[in-house]
Structures are given as C-alpha cells and as structure tokens.
Tab-separated table of C-alpha atoms in Angstrom:
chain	number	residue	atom	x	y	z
A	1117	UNK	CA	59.710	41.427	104.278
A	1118	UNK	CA	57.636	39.661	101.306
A	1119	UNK	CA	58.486	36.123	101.099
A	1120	UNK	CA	61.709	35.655	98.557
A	1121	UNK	CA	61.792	33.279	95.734
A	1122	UNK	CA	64.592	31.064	96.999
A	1123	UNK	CA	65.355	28.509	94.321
A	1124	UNK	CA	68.528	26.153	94.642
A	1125	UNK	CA	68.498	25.944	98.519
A	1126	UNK	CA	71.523	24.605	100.026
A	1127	UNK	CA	70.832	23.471	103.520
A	1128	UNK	CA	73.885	23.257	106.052
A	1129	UNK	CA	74.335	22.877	109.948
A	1130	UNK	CA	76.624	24.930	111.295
A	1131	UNK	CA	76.567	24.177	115.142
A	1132	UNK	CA	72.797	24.463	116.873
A	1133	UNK	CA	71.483	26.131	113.853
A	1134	UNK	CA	70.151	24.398	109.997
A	1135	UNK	CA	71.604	27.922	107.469
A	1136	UNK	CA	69.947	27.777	104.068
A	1137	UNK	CA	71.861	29.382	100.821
A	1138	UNK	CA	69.934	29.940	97.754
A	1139	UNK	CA	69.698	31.832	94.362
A	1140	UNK	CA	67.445	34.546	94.643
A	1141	UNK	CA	64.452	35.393	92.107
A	1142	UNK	CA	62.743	38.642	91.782
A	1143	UNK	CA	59.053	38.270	91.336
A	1144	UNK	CA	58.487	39.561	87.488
A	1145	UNK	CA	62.060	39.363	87.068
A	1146	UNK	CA	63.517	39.171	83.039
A	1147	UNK	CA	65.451	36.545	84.337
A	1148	UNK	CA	66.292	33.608	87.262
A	1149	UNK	CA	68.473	34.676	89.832
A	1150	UNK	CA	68.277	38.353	89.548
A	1151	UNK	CA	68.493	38.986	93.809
A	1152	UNK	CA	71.515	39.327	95.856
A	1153	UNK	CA	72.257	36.449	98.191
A	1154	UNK	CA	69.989	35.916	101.193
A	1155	UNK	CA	70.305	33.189	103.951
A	1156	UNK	CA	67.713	31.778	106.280
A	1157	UNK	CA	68.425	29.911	108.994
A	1158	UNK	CA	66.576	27.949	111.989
A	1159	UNK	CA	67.022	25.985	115.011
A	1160	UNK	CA	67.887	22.491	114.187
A	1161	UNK	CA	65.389	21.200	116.823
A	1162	UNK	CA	62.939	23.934	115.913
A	1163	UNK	CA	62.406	23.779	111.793
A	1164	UNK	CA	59.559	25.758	112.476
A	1165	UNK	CA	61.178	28.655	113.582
A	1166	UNK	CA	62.798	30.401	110.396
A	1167	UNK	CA	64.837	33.433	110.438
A	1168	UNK	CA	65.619	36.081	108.077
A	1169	UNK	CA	69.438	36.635	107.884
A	1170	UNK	CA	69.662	39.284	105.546
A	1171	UNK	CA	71.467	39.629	102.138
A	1172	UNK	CA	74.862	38.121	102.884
A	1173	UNK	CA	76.200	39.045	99.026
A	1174	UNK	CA	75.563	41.605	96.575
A	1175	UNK	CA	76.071	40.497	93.316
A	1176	UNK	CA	78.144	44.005	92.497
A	1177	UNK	CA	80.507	42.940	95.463
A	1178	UNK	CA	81.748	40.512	92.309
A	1179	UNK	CA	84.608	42.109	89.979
A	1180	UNK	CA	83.079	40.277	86.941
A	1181	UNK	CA	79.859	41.886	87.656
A	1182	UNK	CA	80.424	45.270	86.078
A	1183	UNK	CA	80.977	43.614	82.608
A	1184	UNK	CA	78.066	41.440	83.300
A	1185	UNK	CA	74.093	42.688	81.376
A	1186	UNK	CA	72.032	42.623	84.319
A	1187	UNK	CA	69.785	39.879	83.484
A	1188	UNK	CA	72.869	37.564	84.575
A	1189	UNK	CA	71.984	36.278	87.637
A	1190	UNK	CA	73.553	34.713	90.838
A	1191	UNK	CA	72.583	31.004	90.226
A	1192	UNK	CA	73.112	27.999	93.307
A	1193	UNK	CA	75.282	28.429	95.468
A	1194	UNK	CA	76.662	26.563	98.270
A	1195	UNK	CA	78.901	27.437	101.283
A	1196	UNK	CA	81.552	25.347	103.184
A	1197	UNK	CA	83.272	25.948	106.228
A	1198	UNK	CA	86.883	25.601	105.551
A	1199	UNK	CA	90.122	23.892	107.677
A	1200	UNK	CA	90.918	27.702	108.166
A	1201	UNK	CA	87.092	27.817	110.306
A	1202	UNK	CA	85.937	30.376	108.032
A	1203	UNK	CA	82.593	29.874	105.913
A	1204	UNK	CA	83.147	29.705	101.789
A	1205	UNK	CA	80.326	30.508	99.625
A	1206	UNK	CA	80.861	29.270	95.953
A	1207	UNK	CA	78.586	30.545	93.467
A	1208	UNK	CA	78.562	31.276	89.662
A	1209	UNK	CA	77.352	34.357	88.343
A	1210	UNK	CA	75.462	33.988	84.778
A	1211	UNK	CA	77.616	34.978	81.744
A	1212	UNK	CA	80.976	34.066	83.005
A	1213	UNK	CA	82.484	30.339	82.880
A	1214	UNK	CA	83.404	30.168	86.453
A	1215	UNK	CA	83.311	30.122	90.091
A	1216	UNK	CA	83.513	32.589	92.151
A	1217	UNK	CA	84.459	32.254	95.760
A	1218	UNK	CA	83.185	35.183	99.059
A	1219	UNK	CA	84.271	34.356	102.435
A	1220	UNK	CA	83.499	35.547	105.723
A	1221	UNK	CA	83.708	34.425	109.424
A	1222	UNK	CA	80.145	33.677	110.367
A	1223	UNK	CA	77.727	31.389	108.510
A	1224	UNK	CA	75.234	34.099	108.021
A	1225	UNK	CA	77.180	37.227	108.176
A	1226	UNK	CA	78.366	39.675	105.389
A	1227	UNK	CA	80.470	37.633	103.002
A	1228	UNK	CA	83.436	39.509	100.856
A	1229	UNK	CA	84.468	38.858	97.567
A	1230	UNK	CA	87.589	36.189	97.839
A	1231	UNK	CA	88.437	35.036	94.046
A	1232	UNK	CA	87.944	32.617	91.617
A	1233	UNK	CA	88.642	29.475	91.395
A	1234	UNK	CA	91.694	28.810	89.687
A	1235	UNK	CA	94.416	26.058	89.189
A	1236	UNK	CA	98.162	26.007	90.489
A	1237	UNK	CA	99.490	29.028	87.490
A	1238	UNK	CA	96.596	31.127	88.387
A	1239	UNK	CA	94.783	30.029	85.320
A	1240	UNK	CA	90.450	30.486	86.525
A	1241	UNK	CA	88.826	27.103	86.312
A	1242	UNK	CA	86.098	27.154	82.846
A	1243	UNK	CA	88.685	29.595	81.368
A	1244	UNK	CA	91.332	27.408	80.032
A	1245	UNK	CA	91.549	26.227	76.541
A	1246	UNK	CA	89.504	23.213	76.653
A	1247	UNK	CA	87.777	23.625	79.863
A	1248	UNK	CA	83.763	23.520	80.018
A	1249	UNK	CA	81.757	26.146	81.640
A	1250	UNK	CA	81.457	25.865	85.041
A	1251	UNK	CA	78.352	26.362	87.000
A	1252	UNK	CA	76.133	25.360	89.998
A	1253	UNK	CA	78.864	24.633	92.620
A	1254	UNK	CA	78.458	21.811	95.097
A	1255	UNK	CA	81.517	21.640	97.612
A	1256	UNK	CA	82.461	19.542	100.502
A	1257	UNK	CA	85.877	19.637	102.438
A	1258	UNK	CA	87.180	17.366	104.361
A	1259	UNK	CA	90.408	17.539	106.323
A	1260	UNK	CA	92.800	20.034	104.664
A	1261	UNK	CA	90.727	19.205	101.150
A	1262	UNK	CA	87.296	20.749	99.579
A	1263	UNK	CA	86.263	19.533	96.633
A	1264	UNK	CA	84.425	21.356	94.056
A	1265	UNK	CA	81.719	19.710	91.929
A	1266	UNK	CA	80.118	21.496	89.279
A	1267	UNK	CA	77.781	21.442	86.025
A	1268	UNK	CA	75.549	18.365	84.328
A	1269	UNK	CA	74.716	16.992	81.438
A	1270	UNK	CA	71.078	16.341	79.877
A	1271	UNK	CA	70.789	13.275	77.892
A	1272	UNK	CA	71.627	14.164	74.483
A	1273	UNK	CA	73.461	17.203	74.886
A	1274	UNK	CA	76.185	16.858	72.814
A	1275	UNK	CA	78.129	20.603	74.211
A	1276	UNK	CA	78.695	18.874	77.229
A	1277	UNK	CA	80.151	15.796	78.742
A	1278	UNK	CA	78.768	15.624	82.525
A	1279	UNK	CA	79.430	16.891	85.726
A	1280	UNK	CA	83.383	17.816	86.697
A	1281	UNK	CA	84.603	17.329	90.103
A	1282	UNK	CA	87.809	19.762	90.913
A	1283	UNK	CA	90.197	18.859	94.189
C-alpha cells in the first residue's frame, strides 16, 4: 500500500500495542478527509515497527452519509474503550452538526455504525435550537463516565464561543 495521508492522529494504548486513529486524505483529493478510516498500530516497545490495520470505517457505513456531497469528509476522530470493554470511535462527518459514534470489540477491527450522540429525549447533540456545531471529538472515560470534548474557537471568531465539553 502507498503511504496514506493521515492527518489528526489520535494515538492510544490499548494493552502491548500504541493504535493510531486518523482522518484520512486522498492525494489530489477536492477536499480534507475524503478516505475511509484506517488505523495503524505498533508495539509500544517497538515504535519502529508500524502496522497496517486496514480500513476500520467506511464513511457510507454512516446513515447521514447518503445525504452528504461527497467532498464531506471524515474529519478527527478519536476512539475510547468504554466501561462495557468495547472500543468507541467518535468522529464527525463534514456537513452535519454532530457526532457520530461506531463501535466494535477490538481496537483495530471492523467498527459498526452505533449512533449519534444525543441528550436524555433523544435530541442529537449540535442539533438543538441553540446548540453549536459540533466537530473534532476528543473523549476520555473514566469509571462509568466518558466525556466528550469537541470544537474551538479562533480569536476573533465571533460564530463561535470555544470548545464544549459534553458528560
């Protein structure tokens, strides 16, 4: 395989092994992010020693993505093993307002489409009256909790008023 473009790496240690989850480019591409998801991973005594995982996500695997123009990409994700023991990846897909969760039982395996991310009434997180878009997931769980950070805000930008942290 030609070496991917594999922009927003997310580096995690699951066990004896260092996984890393990216976005994906496509060399020429009309936009960022236009590749399925595709994971790396490498001994974490031997960082020298890289393997190929595969695509762990196709970007039509998505419900949203049918609606979606195909220069919306699959933009930073990140993954999280959850109380349950099974491995979250949380990514947003461009021209939506949300997350978007896959799950699946190995760090590197093939993930499935899980959901979105959504509040107690089933209302999707970025969605809501009021809410801001939501991208470029960063999640952590601890205990029986993950929290979900997403988005920034450049100095000056007036459309926006910083990151958002979700429990």
């Amino acid at each position: 395989m030609a070496h991917p473009y594999v922009p927003d790496a997310e580096p995690h240690v699951v066990g004896d092994r260092v996984y890393v989850y990216g976005s994906h480019d496509i060399f020429n591409g009309l936009n960022f992010c236009l590749g399925d998801y595709v994971c790396w991973s490498a001994p974490v005594d031997d960082l020298g020693n890289w393997r190929y995982e595969g695509c762990i996500y196709k970007r039509e695997q998505d419900p949203a993505a049918p609606r979606i123009r195909l220069t919306n990409g699959l933009a930073a994700p990140d993954m999280v093993q959850g109380p349950d023991g099974r491995f979250y990846l949380y990514y947003f897909m461009g021209g939506t307002k949300m997350i978007s969760v896959a799950v699946c039982d190995e760090p590197a395996g093939k993930y499935e489409f899980y959901g979105y991310v959504h509040d107690k009434k089933g209302d999707r997180l970025g969605e809501r009256p009021g809410d801001e878009p939501q991208f470029d997931p960063g999640v952590l769980t601890e205990g029986a909790r993950t929290y979900l950070y997403t988005g920034f805000c450049g100095r000056g930008d007036k459309t926006r008023h910083g990151a958002m942290a979700t429990v």
